[in-house]
Short mmCIF file of C-alpha atoms in Angstrom, two decimals:
data_model
loop_
_atom_site.label_atom_id
_atom_site.label_comp_id
_atom_site.label_asym_id
_atom_site.label_seq_id
_atom_site.Cartn_x
_atom_site.Cartn_y
_atom_site.Cartn_z
CA MET A 29 -40.77 -55.81 16.88
CA ILE A 30 -41.16 -56.72 13.00
CA SER A 31 -38.66 -54.43 11.80
CA GLN A 32 -36.03 -55.79 14.33
CA ARG A 33 -36.31 -59.25 13.76
CA THR A 34 -35.29 -58.53 10.22
CA ARG A 35 -32.46 -55.78 11.63
CA GLY A 36 -30.98 -58.87 13.84
CA LEU A 37 -31.43 -61.92 11.19
CA LEU A 38 -29.45 -59.09 8.40
CA GLY A 39 -26.92 -58.47 11.51
CA THR A 40 -26.55 -62.13 11.92
CA VAL A 41 -25.75 -62.91 8.22
CA LEU A 42 -23.37 -60.05 8.51
CA LEU A 43 -21.54 -61.01 11.28
CA CYS A 44 -20.83 -64.95 9.53
CA GLN A 45 -20.36 -63.08 6.09
CA ALA A 46 -17.15 -61.14 8.29
CA SER A 47 -16.11 -64.61 9.88
CA LEU A 48 -16.36 -66.40 6.93
CA ALA A 49 -14.28 -63.68 4.95
CA VAL A 50 -11.82 -64.23 7.91
CA VAL A 51 -11.45 -67.46 7.99
CA LEU A 52 -11.22 -68.09 4.16
CA LEU A 53 -8.32 -65.75 4.02
CA ALA A 54 -6.59 -66.90 7.03
CA GLY A 55 -7.32 -70.96 5.14
CA VAL A 56 -6.57 -69.62 1.72
CA ALA A 57 -2.91 -68.14 3.05
CA GLY A 58 -1.92 -71.36 4.45
CA LEU A 59 -2.31 -74.05 1.96
CA THR A 60 -0.63 -71.09 -0.39
CA PHE A 61 2.27 -70.61 1.80
CA SER A 62 2.21 -74.44 2.34
CA PHE A 63 2.38 -75.78 -1.09
CA ILE A 64 2.62 -72.94 -3.66
CA THR A 65 5.26 -70.53 -1.96
CA SER A 66 5.97 -69.60 0.72
CA ALA A 67 6.21 -66.32 3.33
CA THR A 68 8.27 -64.72 6.16
CA ALA A 69 7.82 -64.68 9.83
CA GLU A 70 6.68 -60.46 9.02
CA GLN A 71 4.83 -61.53 5.89
CA TRP A 72 2.26 -63.62 7.84
CA SER A 73 2.07 -61.74 10.55
CA ARG A 74 0.21 -59.04 8.58
CA TYR A 75 -2.40 -61.38 7.35
CA PRO A 76 -4.55 -61.22 10.09
CA ILE A 77 -4.79 -57.34 9.84
CA TYR A 78 -5.60 -58.02 5.86
CA GLY A 79 -8.61 -60.25 6.96
CA LEU A 80 -9.92 -57.39 9.43
CA ILE A 81 -9.66 -54.54 6.95
CA ILE A 82 -11.91 -56.83 4.67
CA ALA A 83 -14.26 -57.98 6.94
CA GLY A 84 -14.17 -53.89 8.37
CA GLY A 85 -15.22 -53.59 4.36
CA LEU A 86 -18.24 -55.97 4.52
CA VAL A 87 -19.41 -54.03 7.47
CA TYR A 88 -18.91 -50.15 6.10
CA GLU A 89 -21.18 -51.89 3.10
CA ALA A 90 -24.09 -52.79 5.39
CA MET A 91 -24.44 -49.60 6.91
CA ALA A 92 -23.78 -47.87 3.51
CA ARG A 93 -26.35 -50.23 1.88
CA ASP A 94 -29.95 -48.96 1.23
CA ARG A 95 -31.38 -50.92 3.65
CA SER A 96 -35.52 -50.55 3.91
CA ARG A 97 -34.74 -51.93 0.06
CA THR A 98 -32.90 -54.84 1.36
CA ARG A 99 -35.00 -55.78 4.20
CA SER A 100 -38.68 -55.95 2.41
CA SER A 101 -36.67 -58.04 -0.26
CA LEU A 102 -34.91 -60.16 2.19
CA GLY A 103 -34.91 -64.03 1.72
CA ARG A 104 -37.15 -63.27 -1.89
CA ARG A 105 -34.28 -62.00 -4.07
CA SER A 106 -33.02 -63.52 -7.21
CA PHE A 107 -30.18 -65.39 -7.97
CA LEU A 108 -28.97 -62.03 -10.29
CA GLN A 109 -29.74 -59.49 -7.37
CA GLN A 110 -27.88 -61.95 -5.12
CA HIS A 111 -24.69 -61.63 -7.52
CA GLN A 112 -25.33 -58.07 -7.51
CA LEU A 113 -24.79 -57.78 -3.70
CA THR A 114 -22.33 -60.04 -3.59
CA LEU A 115 -20.11 -58.04 -6.68
CA ARG A 116 -20.97 -55.12 -4.34
CA GLN A 117 -19.25 -56.43 -1.29
CA MET A 118 -16.50 -57.01 -3.23
CA ALA A 119 -16.19 -54.20 -4.58
CA TYR A 120 -15.91 -52.65 -0.91
CA ALA A 121 -14.18 -55.53 0.43
CA MET A 122 -11.44 -55.17 -1.77
CA GLY A 123 -11.60 -51.26 -2.26
CA ALA A 124 -11.03 -51.41 1.76
CA LEU A 125 -7.79 -53.80 1.39
CA LEU A 126 -6.45 -51.61 -1.48
CA LEU A 127 -6.23 -48.64 0.06
CA PHE A 128 -4.97 -49.72 3.48
CA LEU A 129 -2.09 -51.28 1.26
CA ALA A 130 -2.14 -47.73 -0.60
CA LEU A 131 -1.60 -46.06 2.36
CA THR A 132 0.77 -48.25 4.68
CA LYS A 133 2.53 -48.26 1.09
CA ASP A 134 2.60 -52.03 1.72
CA GLN A 135 3.96 -54.00 -0.89
CA THR A 136 4.00 -57.94 1.18
CA ILE A 137 0.94 -59.30 0.06
CA SER A 138 1.00 -62.06 -1.99
CA ARG A 139 -0.65 -61.92 -5.75
CA THR A 140 -0.97 -65.49 -6.03
CA PHE A 141 -2.52 -65.59 -2.17
CA LEU A 142 -4.93 -63.19 -4.12
CA LEU A 143 -6.43 -65.11 -7.36
CA ILE A 144 -7.03 -67.72 -5.32
CA TYR A 145 -8.74 -65.74 -1.97
CA LEU A 146 -10.38 -63.42 -4.64
CA PRO A 147 -12.72 -66.18 -6.06
CA THR A 148 -13.44 -68.36 -3.09
CA LEU A 149 -14.20 -65.74 -0.79
CA TYR A 150 -16.92 -64.74 -4.13
CA THR A 151 -18.16 -68.10 -4.10
CA GLY A 152 -18.45 -68.44 -0.11
CA MET A 153 -20.63 -64.87 -0.03
CA VAL A 154 -22.57 -65.76 -2.96
CA ALA A 155 -23.78 -69.21 -0.80
CA THR A 156 -24.00 -67.58 1.97
CA ASN A 157 -26.36 -64.55 0.36
CA VAL A 158 -28.65 -66.97 -1.27
CA HIS A 159 -28.89 -69.93 1.62
CA LEU A 160 -27.62 -68.35 4.70
CA PRO A 161 -30.68 -65.93 5.77
CA LYS A 162 -32.91 -69.06 5.42
CA LEU A 163 -30.57 -71.28 7.56
CA LEU A 164 -30.35 -69.11 10.12
CA ALA A 165 -34.47 -68.04 10.16
CA ARG A 166 -35.09 -71.53 10.80
CA GLY A 167 -33.21 -72.28 14.41
CA ILE A 168 -34.25 -68.07 15.47
CA PHE A 169 -37.35 -67.89 14.33
CA GLY A 170 -39.16 -71.67 15.16
CA GLY A 171 -40.39 -73.37 17.48
CA LEU A 172 -41.15 -70.39 20.52
CA ARG A 173 -39.92 -67.69 18.66
CA SER A 174 -43.01 -68.15 15.75
CA GLU A 175 -45.03 -65.55 15.71
CA ARG A 176 -49.02 -67.40 14.69
CA THR A 177 -50.95 -63.75 13.66
CA LEU A 178 -54.30 -63.01 13.02
CA LEU A 179 -55.51 -59.91 10.70
CA VAL A 180 -58.37 -57.65 11.58
CA GLY A 181 -60.22 -55.39 9.27
CA ALA A 182 -61.44 -55.38 5.32
CA PRO A 183 -60.25 -57.76 3.88
CA ASP A 184 -59.36 -55.41 0.39
CA ARG A 185 -56.67 -54.45 3.17
CA ALA A 186 -55.64 -58.23 3.97
CA ASP A 187 -55.27 -58.75 -0.01
CA ARG A 188 -52.55 -55.51 0.01
CA LEU A 189 -50.41 -57.73 2.60
CA LYS A 190 -50.31 -61.05 0.89
CA HIS A 191 -46.98 -60.39 0.20
CA TRP A 192 -45.44 -58.98 2.57
CA LEU A 193 -47.09 -61.73 4.66
CA ALA A 194 -45.17 -63.85 2.59
CA GLY A 195 -41.97 -62.29 2.54
CA LYS A 196 -42.44 -62.53 6.77
CA GLU A 197 -42.44 -66.04 6.75
CA LEU A 198 -39.31 -65.87 7.23
CA VAL A 199 -39.09 -64.26 10.15
CA GLY A 200 -41.29 -66.60 11.57
CA PHE A 201 -44.52 -65.09 10.64
CA ARG A 202 -47.52 -67.46 10.39
CA THR A 203 -50.41 -66.14 9.88
CA VAL A 204 -53.40 -67.69 11.24
CA GLY A 205 -56.17 -65.60 9.25
CA LEU A 206 -58.35 -62.73 9.09
CA LEU A 207 -61.13 -61.56 11.24
CA THR A 208 -63.66 -59.08 9.59
CA ASP A 209 -67.42 -58.71 10.21
CA ASP A 210 -68.20 -58.94 6.15
CA GLU A 211 -69.41 -62.26 6.34
CA ALA A 212 -69.39 -62.43 2.65
CA ALA A 213 -65.52 -61.38 2.60
CA VAL A 214 -64.01 -63.97 -0.05
CA ALA A 215 -60.28 -64.03 -0.05
CA ALA A 216 -58.61 -63.58 -3.37
CA GLU A 217 -56.02 -66.41 -4.95
CA GLY A 218 -53.35 -66.58 -2.52
CA GLY A 219 -54.83 -64.11 0.30
CA VAL A 220 -55.60 -64.34 3.84
CA LEU A 221 -59.53 -66.65 4.46
CA ARG A 222 -61.77 -65.17 6.65
CA VAL A 223 -61.83 -67.26 10.35
CA GLY A 224 -64.50 -64.90 11.55
CA GLY A 225 -65.61 -61.91 13.20
CA VAL A 226 -64.50 -59.20 14.90
CA GLY A 227 -66.31 -60.28 17.85
CA ASP A 228 -64.27 -63.36 17.46
CA LEU A 229 -60.80 -62.39 18.91
CA GLU A 230 -60.89 -64.19 21.98
CA ARG A 231 -62.52 -67.81 21.05
CA ILE A 232 -59.84 -68.11 17.55
CA ALA A 233 -57.11 -66.63 19.09
CA ALA A 234 -57.32 -69.36 22.10
CA ALA A 235 -58.27 -71.86 19.32
CA GLU A 236 -55.79 -71.12 17.31
CA GLN A 237 -52.72 -70.52 20.03
CA VAL A 238 -52.53 -67.10 18.18
CA THR A 239 -49.73 -65.07 19.80
CA GLN A 240 -49.98 -62.04 17.81
CA VAL A 241 -52.74 -59.36 16.52
CA ILE A 242 -52.37 -57.08 12.86
CA LEU A 243 -54.70 -53.97 13.12
CA LEU A 244 -55.03 -53.58 8.95
CA GLU A 245 -56.02 -49.66 9.40
CA LEU A 246 -56.05 -46.92 12.47
CA PRO A 247 -59.05 -46.82 14.97
CA SER A 248 -62.07 -45.26 13.97
CA GLU A 249 -65.07 -46.04 16.43
CA ARG A 250 -62.99 -45.39 19.94
CA ALA A 251 -64.91 -47.41 21.65
CA SER A 252 -64.34 -50.73 19.84
CA HIS A 253 -60.96 -50.14 18.96
CA ARG A 254 -60.34 -49.94 22.91
CA GLN A 255 -62.17 -53.09 23.60
CA LEU A 256 -59.62 -54.70 21.11
CA VAL A 257 -57.02 -53.24 22.86
CA ALA A 258 -58.02 -54.07 25.71
CA THR A 259 -58.52 -58.04 25.07
CA THR A 260 -55.51 -57.98 23.12
CA GLU A 261 -53.39 -56.48 26.45
CA ARG A 262 -55.72 -59.28 28.76
CA LEU A 263 -54.44 -62.20 26.54
CA GLY A 264 -51.09 -61.23 26.40
CA LEU A 265 -51.42 -60.80 22.58
CA ARG A 266 -49.03 -58.60 20.81
CA LEU A 267 -50.87 -55.54 18.76
CA VAL A 268 -49.36 -54.16 15.49
CA ILE A 269 -51.67 -51.51 13.66
CA LEU A 270 -50.75 -50.84 9.90
CA SER A 271 -50.45 -46.89 9.97
CA ASN A 272 -53.13 -46.11 6.58
CA LEU A 273 -52.46 -42.51 7.22
CA ALA A 274 -50.83 -42.23 3.76
CA GLU A 275 -54.41 -43.15 2.35
CA LEU A 276 -56.06 -40.81 4.16
CA LEU A 277 -53.66 -38.16 3.51
CA GLU A 278 -52.96 -39.23 -0.62
CA HIS A 279 -49.46 -38.76 0.29
CA PRO A 280 -46.63 -41.12 1.46
CA VAL A 281 -45.91 -40.04 5.73
CA VAL A 282 -42.66 -40.51 7.27
CA HIS A 283 -42.42 -41.11 11.05
CA ILE A 284 -40.16 -38.76 13.76
CA GLU A 285 -39.50 -39.31 16.83
CA ASP A 286 -37.35 -36.10 18.84
CA ASP A 287 -36.98 -35.75 22.25
CA GLY A 288 -39.56 -37.93 23.49
CA MET A 289 -41.93 -36.68 21.28
CA ARG A 290 -43.59 -38.18 18.02
CA PHE A 291 -44.21 -36.57 14.47
CA ILE A 292 -45.75 -37.56 11.06
CA ALA A 293 -44.06 -35.54 8.59
CA LEU A 294 -44.76 -35.77 4.41
CA ARG A 295 -41.04 -36.33 3.51
CA GLU A 296 -37.42 -37.34 4.61
CA GLU A 297 -35.29 -34.32 3.93
CA PRO A 298 -31.68 -35.72 4.32
CA LEU A 299 -30.62 -31.90 3.40
CA GLU A 300 -31.34 -31.32 6.61
CA ASN A 301 -28.89 -32.66 8.35
CA PRO A 302 -25.86 -30.24 9.04
CA LEU A 303 -23.41 -33.03 8.16
CA ASN A 304 -25.16 -33.78 5.12
CA ARG A 305 -24.81 -30.32 4.09
CA LEU A 306 -21.31 -29.62 4.78
CA LEU A 307 -20.72 -32.75 2.48
CA LYS A 308 -22.21 -31.21 -0.21
CA ARG A 309 -21.06 -27.95 0.57
CA GLY A 310 -17.63 -29.28 0.14
CA LEU A 311 -18.28 -31.28 -3.05
CA ASP A 312 -19.64 -27.60 -4.40
CA LEU A 313 -16.59 -25.58 -3.57
CA SER A 314 -13.87 -28.35 -4.44
CA ILE A 315 -15.62 -28.44 -8.02
CA SER A 316 -16.43 -25.20 -8.77
CA SER A 317 -13.19 -23.90 -7.19
CA ALA A 318 -11.16 -26.08 -9.88
CA VAL A 319 -13.53 -25.01 -12.68
CA VAL A 320 -13.59 -21.28 -11.89
CA ALA A 321 -9.89 -21.40 -11.65
CA PHE A 322 -8.53 -23.42 -14.74
CA ILE A 323 -11.77 -24.06 -17.02
CA LEU A 324 -13.83 -20.69 -16.90
CA PRO A 325 -10.93 -18.57 -17.92
CA PRO A 326 -9.75 -20.20 -21.41
CA LEU A 327 -13.69 -20.90 -22.66
CA ALA A 328 -14.76 -17.01 -21.74
CA LEU A 329 -11.71 -16.48 -24.39
CA MET A 330 -13.23 -18.49 -26.95
CA VAL A 331 -17.32 -17.75 -26.11
CA TRP A 332 -15.90 -13.60 -26.32
CA LEU A 333 -14.69 -14.28 -29.96
CA ILE A 334 -17.31 -16.15 -31.34
CA HIS A 335 -19.35 -13.12 -29.54
CA ARG A 336 -17.34 -10.95 -31.27
CA ALA A 337 -18.25 -12.85 -34.72
CA GLN A 338 -21.56 -13.41 -34.38
CA SER A 339 -23.38 -11.16 -31.90
CA PRO A 340 -21.81 -8.24 -30.21
CA GLY A 341 -22.52 -7.08 -26.89
CA PRO A 342 -21.78 -7.96 -23.17
CA LEU A 343 -20.15 -11.54 -21.90
CA PHE A 344 -22.40 -12.99 -19.43
CA PHE A 345 -25.82 -12.87 -19.16
CA HIS A 346 -27.29 -11.87 -15.95
CA GLN A 347 -31.12 -12.68 -14.91
CA THR A 348 -32.85 -13.21 -11.81
CA ARG A 349 -34.01 -16.34 -10.80
CA ALA A 350 -36.13 -18.19 -7.41
CA GLY A 351 -33.26 -20.22 -5.07
CA ILE A 352 -33.60 -22.02 -2.52
CA GLN A 353 -37.09 -21.10 -0.41
CA ASN A 354 -37.95 -18.70 -2.93
CA ARG A 355 -35.11 -16.34 -2.46
CA HIS A 356 -34.06 -14.40 -5.34
CA PHE A 357 -30.81 -13.84 -6.65
CA ARG A 358 -28.73 -13.36 -10.07
CA ILE A 359 -27.91 -15.93 -12.03
CA VAL A 360 -24.76 -15.88 -14.56
CA LYS A 361 -24.32 -17.12 -17.72
CA PHE A 362 -22.83 -17.00 -20.65
CA ARG A 363 -25.07 -14.93 -23.54
CA THR A 364 -26.54 -17.03 -25.94
CA MET A 365 -28.97 -14.60 -27.49
CA HIS A 366 -28.95 -11.69 -29.52
CA VAL A 367 -28.53 -7.76 -27.23
CA ASN A 368 -32.16 -6.03 -26.56
CA ASN A 369 -34.01 -8.66 -26.24
CA ASP A 370 -36.95 -7.78 -24.87
CA ASP A 371 -38.59 -11.24 -24.56
CA GLU A 372 -36.68 -12.64 -21.69
CA ALA A 373 -39.09 -14.08 -19.99
CA ARG A 374 -39.92 -16.92 -23.04
CA GLN A 375 -38.68 -19.91 -22.64
CA ALA A 376 -36.01 -20.81 -25.96
CA VAL A 377 -37.95 -23.67 -27.85
CA GLN A 378 -36.00 -25.31 -31.02
CA GLY A 379 -34.36 -23.00 -33.54
CA ASP A 380 -35.89 -19.78 -31.45
CA PRO A 381 -34.42 -16.97 -33.55
CA ARG A 382 -33.51 -15.01 -30.80
CA VAL A 383 -30.18 -17.75 -30.28
CA PHE A 384 -27.50 -16.87 -32.77
CA PRO A 385 -25.51 -19.68 -34.24
CA GLY A 386 -22.68 -19.93 -32.06
CA GLY A 387 -25.21 -19.51 -29.12
CA ARG A 388 -26.90 -22.79 -30.24
CA TRP A 389 -23.62 -24.35 -30.09
CA LEU A 390 -23.24 -23.28 -26.61
CA ARG A 391 -26.26 -24.32 -25.55
CA ARG A 392 -26.41 -28.09 -26.71
CA LEU A 393 -23.08 -28.79 -25.05
CA SER A 394 -24.33 -26.80 -21.92
CA ILE A 395 -21.23 -24.24 -22.11
CA ASP A 396 -23.25 -21.25 -21.47
CA GLU A 397 -24.35 -22.87 -17.90
CA LEU A 398 -20.56 -23.01 -16.41
CA PRO A 399 -20.56 -19.41 -15.63
CA GLN A 400 -23.27 -20.25 -12.58
CA PHE A 401 -20.13 -22.12 -10.70
CA LEU A 402 -19.96 -18.34 -9.67
CA ASN A 403 -22.95 -19.01 -8.31
CA VAL A 404 -21.64 -21.93 -6.61
CA LEU A 405 -18.71 -20.40 -4.74
CA ARG A 406 -20.84 -17.65 -3.20
CA GLY A 407 -23.68 -20.01 -1.98
CA GLU A 408 -26.31 -19.13 -4.04
CA MET A 409 -26.42 -22.31 -5.94
CA SER A 410 -25.04 -26.26 -6.03
CA VAL A 411 -23.44 -27.78 -8.54
CA THR A 412 -26.22 -30.49 -8.24
CA GLY A 413 -30.13 -29.72 -7.37
CA PRO A 414 -33.08 -28.63 -9.02
CA ARG A 415 -32.61 -26.50 -11.80
CA PRO A 416 -33.87 -22.44 -10.40
CA HIS A 417 -36.78 -20.95 -13.19
CA LEU A 418 -37.76 -17.42 -14.07
CA VAL A 419 -39.57 -15.85 -10.68
CA GLU A 420 -42.27 -15.55 -13.48
CA HIS A 421 -42.59 -19.49 -14.76
CA ASN A 422 -41.88 -20.30 -10.73
CA SER A 423 -45.87 -18.72 -10.74
CA GLN A 424 -46.76 -20.29 -13.33
CA PHE A 425 -45.97 -24.03 -12.96
CA ALA A 426 -47.10 -23.55 -9.52
CA ALA A 427 -50.14 -22.35 -10.33
CA GLN A 428 -50.68 -26.31 -12.22
CA MET A 429 -48.88 -28.65 -9.91
CA ALA A 430 -49.79 -27.61 -5.96
CA ASN A 431 -46.47 -28.91 -4.73
CA TYR A 432 -44.03 -27.14 -7.25
CA HIS A 433 -42.54 -24.94 -4.47
CA VAL A 434 -41.34 -28.37 -2.01
CA ARG A 435 -38.27 -28.17 -4.69
CA THR A 436 -37.13 -24.99 -3.33
CA PHE A 437 -36.40 -26.92 -0.08
CA VAL A 438 -32.59 -27.26 -1.48
CA LYS A 439 -30.25 -25.34 -3.13
CA PRO A 440 -30.85 -24.88 -6.97
CA GLY A 441 -28.09 -26.73 -9.35
CA ILE A 442 -26.27 -26.10 -12.16
CA THR A 443 -27.52 -29.57 -13.49
CA GLY A 444 -29.69 -31.84 -11.52
CA LEU A 445 -31.38 -35.34 -11.25
CA ALA A 446 -34.55 -34.31 -14.05
CA GLN A 447 -31.57 -33.07 -16.57
CA VAL A 448 -29.37 -36.48 -15.88
CA ARG A 449 -32.87 -38.08 -16.90
CA GLY A 450 -33.76 -36.64 -20.38
CA PHE A 451 -35.81 -33.79 -18.97
CA ARG A 452 -34.41 -30.00 -20.46
CA GLY A 453 -34.95 -27.66 -22.52
CA GLU A 454 -38.47 -26.46 -22.75
CA ALA A 455 -41.55 -27.63 -20.66
CA ARG A 456 -44.31 -27.87 -23.38
CA SER A 457 -46.86 -29.03 -21.18
CA ALA A 458 -48.54 -29.97 -17.70
CA ALA A 459 -47.01 -33.39 -18.09
CA GLU A 460 -43.91 -32.45 -18.37
CA ILE A 461 -43.39 -29.87 -15.91
CA ALA A 462 -44.88 -32.84 -13.35
CA GLN A 463 -41.97 -35.27 -14.46
CA ARG A 464 -39.11 -32.83 -13.72
CA LEU A 465 -40.69 -32.53 -10.30
CA GLU A 466 -41.21 -35.46 -9.45
CA SER A 467 -37.14 -36.10 -9.77
CA ASP A 468 -36.57 -33.08 -8.05
CA ILE A 469 -38.61 -33.87 -5.02
CA SER A 470 -37.09 -37.68 -5.10
CA TYR A 471 -33.40 -35.63 -5.31
CA LEU A 472 -33.92 -33.52 -2.43
CA GLU A 473 -35.86 -36.78 -0.26
CA ASN A 474 -33.16 -39.16 -1.63
CA TRP A 475 -30.16 -37.03 -1.45
CA ARG A 476 -26.90 -39.02 -0.81
CA LEU A 477 -23.05 -37.89 -1.82
CA GLU A 478 -22.86 -41.01 -4.32
CA LEU A 479 -26.56 -39.60 -5.49
CA ASP A 480 -24.16 -36.14 -6.43
CA VAL A 481 -21.37 -37.77 -8.31
CA SER A 482 -23.36 -40.37 -10.07
CA ILE A 483 -25.53 -36.52 -11.51
CA ILE A 484 -21.83 -34.67 -11.98
CA VAL A 485 -20.37 -37.87 -14.16
CA ARG A 486 -23.82 -38.55 -16.00
CA THR A 487 -23.43 -34.76 -16.73
CA ALA A 488 -20.17 -34.95 -17.89
CA TRP A 489 -21.09 -37.17 -20.49
CA GLN A 490 -24.23 -35.29 -21.86
CA MET A 491 -22.13 -32.39 -22.30
CA ILE A 492 -19.86 -35.21 -24.96
CA ALA A 493 -22.88 -36.67 -25.89
CA PRO A 494 -26.31 -34.18 -25.73
CA PRO A 495 -29.44 -35.41 -25.79
CA LYS A 496 -31.99 -34.34 -27.96
CA THR A 497 -33.96 -32.20 -25.91
CA ALA A 498 -30.25 -30.37 -25.87
CA TYR A 499 -31.02 -26.80 -27.49
#
């Protein structure tokens, strides 16, 4: 019920904004063609289509937006955040319109109209982002739709909810107080005041016209909480339980429902969706095919000449690495160390004597990594993902980090989130390993196609301006 209210308010705001975009388009077009320039009947007939395209761009933006973050901050965004949201909406709306114009080769749209319409639409979108949620919420969630809420549980858990409760006032939640058997409980500044013990539920609910009860943790005493459930059901009160399972497990959890069965897991994994994997594989194949066909051959010749001059030997270096689900594969790189190196498992360090001078340059610019696009074509790697480590290093790191092997849930990558954040080169401490692992797990939990594109662009920039950790 809680999320439904917020989702419904967001949907109503979106409907109003899409309607506003169409109305403003009609109004600006009417004024433009009545007082500034003229338009034929055929040109006029296209403007309703433009309005629908712009409205569709706004809807697509809302679908693509991080909804959980949006809902959590609804009604509490700063003007800067509202401005950023509006710019994003404008980019999607105008992007949809420009794409339509390009695909249909439509050259009839008036530039004068656009010069007037764009700032008008921006102003309207900013105003609705700032004021409309509050205005709509007053009408939708006032009166009979207001939920007078009573908290039941420990005072410290109630204090954690105070900011959340303040934000939910927008969707009609009014906090009555806290029921706890801790008679010495004192609310923190701005917190929830104790109004009685757990046994006072029925009395307080009647006196304060309570409509909703939030239990602040999962039940531990079966009998007492069964009585609580029975009381709320008898009085016709909504009962919502704040899960503390993540605290008990000391790990974030996600809730999954499938074929009527409900499960709890430790993380989201977007790449378990076959469509997401198909999108990612399509990106991998398009990029790796181009690199292998057009970039790798001239680079291979250049590297071969460097080898001949400084360290004769094989062009490529093959090494066994751990991939998805710790499956072993042979990675391909341009050789950057002298031949007859008897300590291949040791990480390269700055000024490593095993690396010949040209090899240092190849490593710093990440040119030595480019043959791994062959591994991408073979399906052993992806363009982006956690970096594949030596089998020996995997064992060492796993001994220091209990959740280290979680990173193997996805294919390893030529580059990754950890690398573009600056975590590359030798890992000197457990803290550095932890930083890389946090980035790798964040990647697999929050994968989006846009994230892959962002990592690729940032990696390309780092090849031009290498960070200090590149050696």
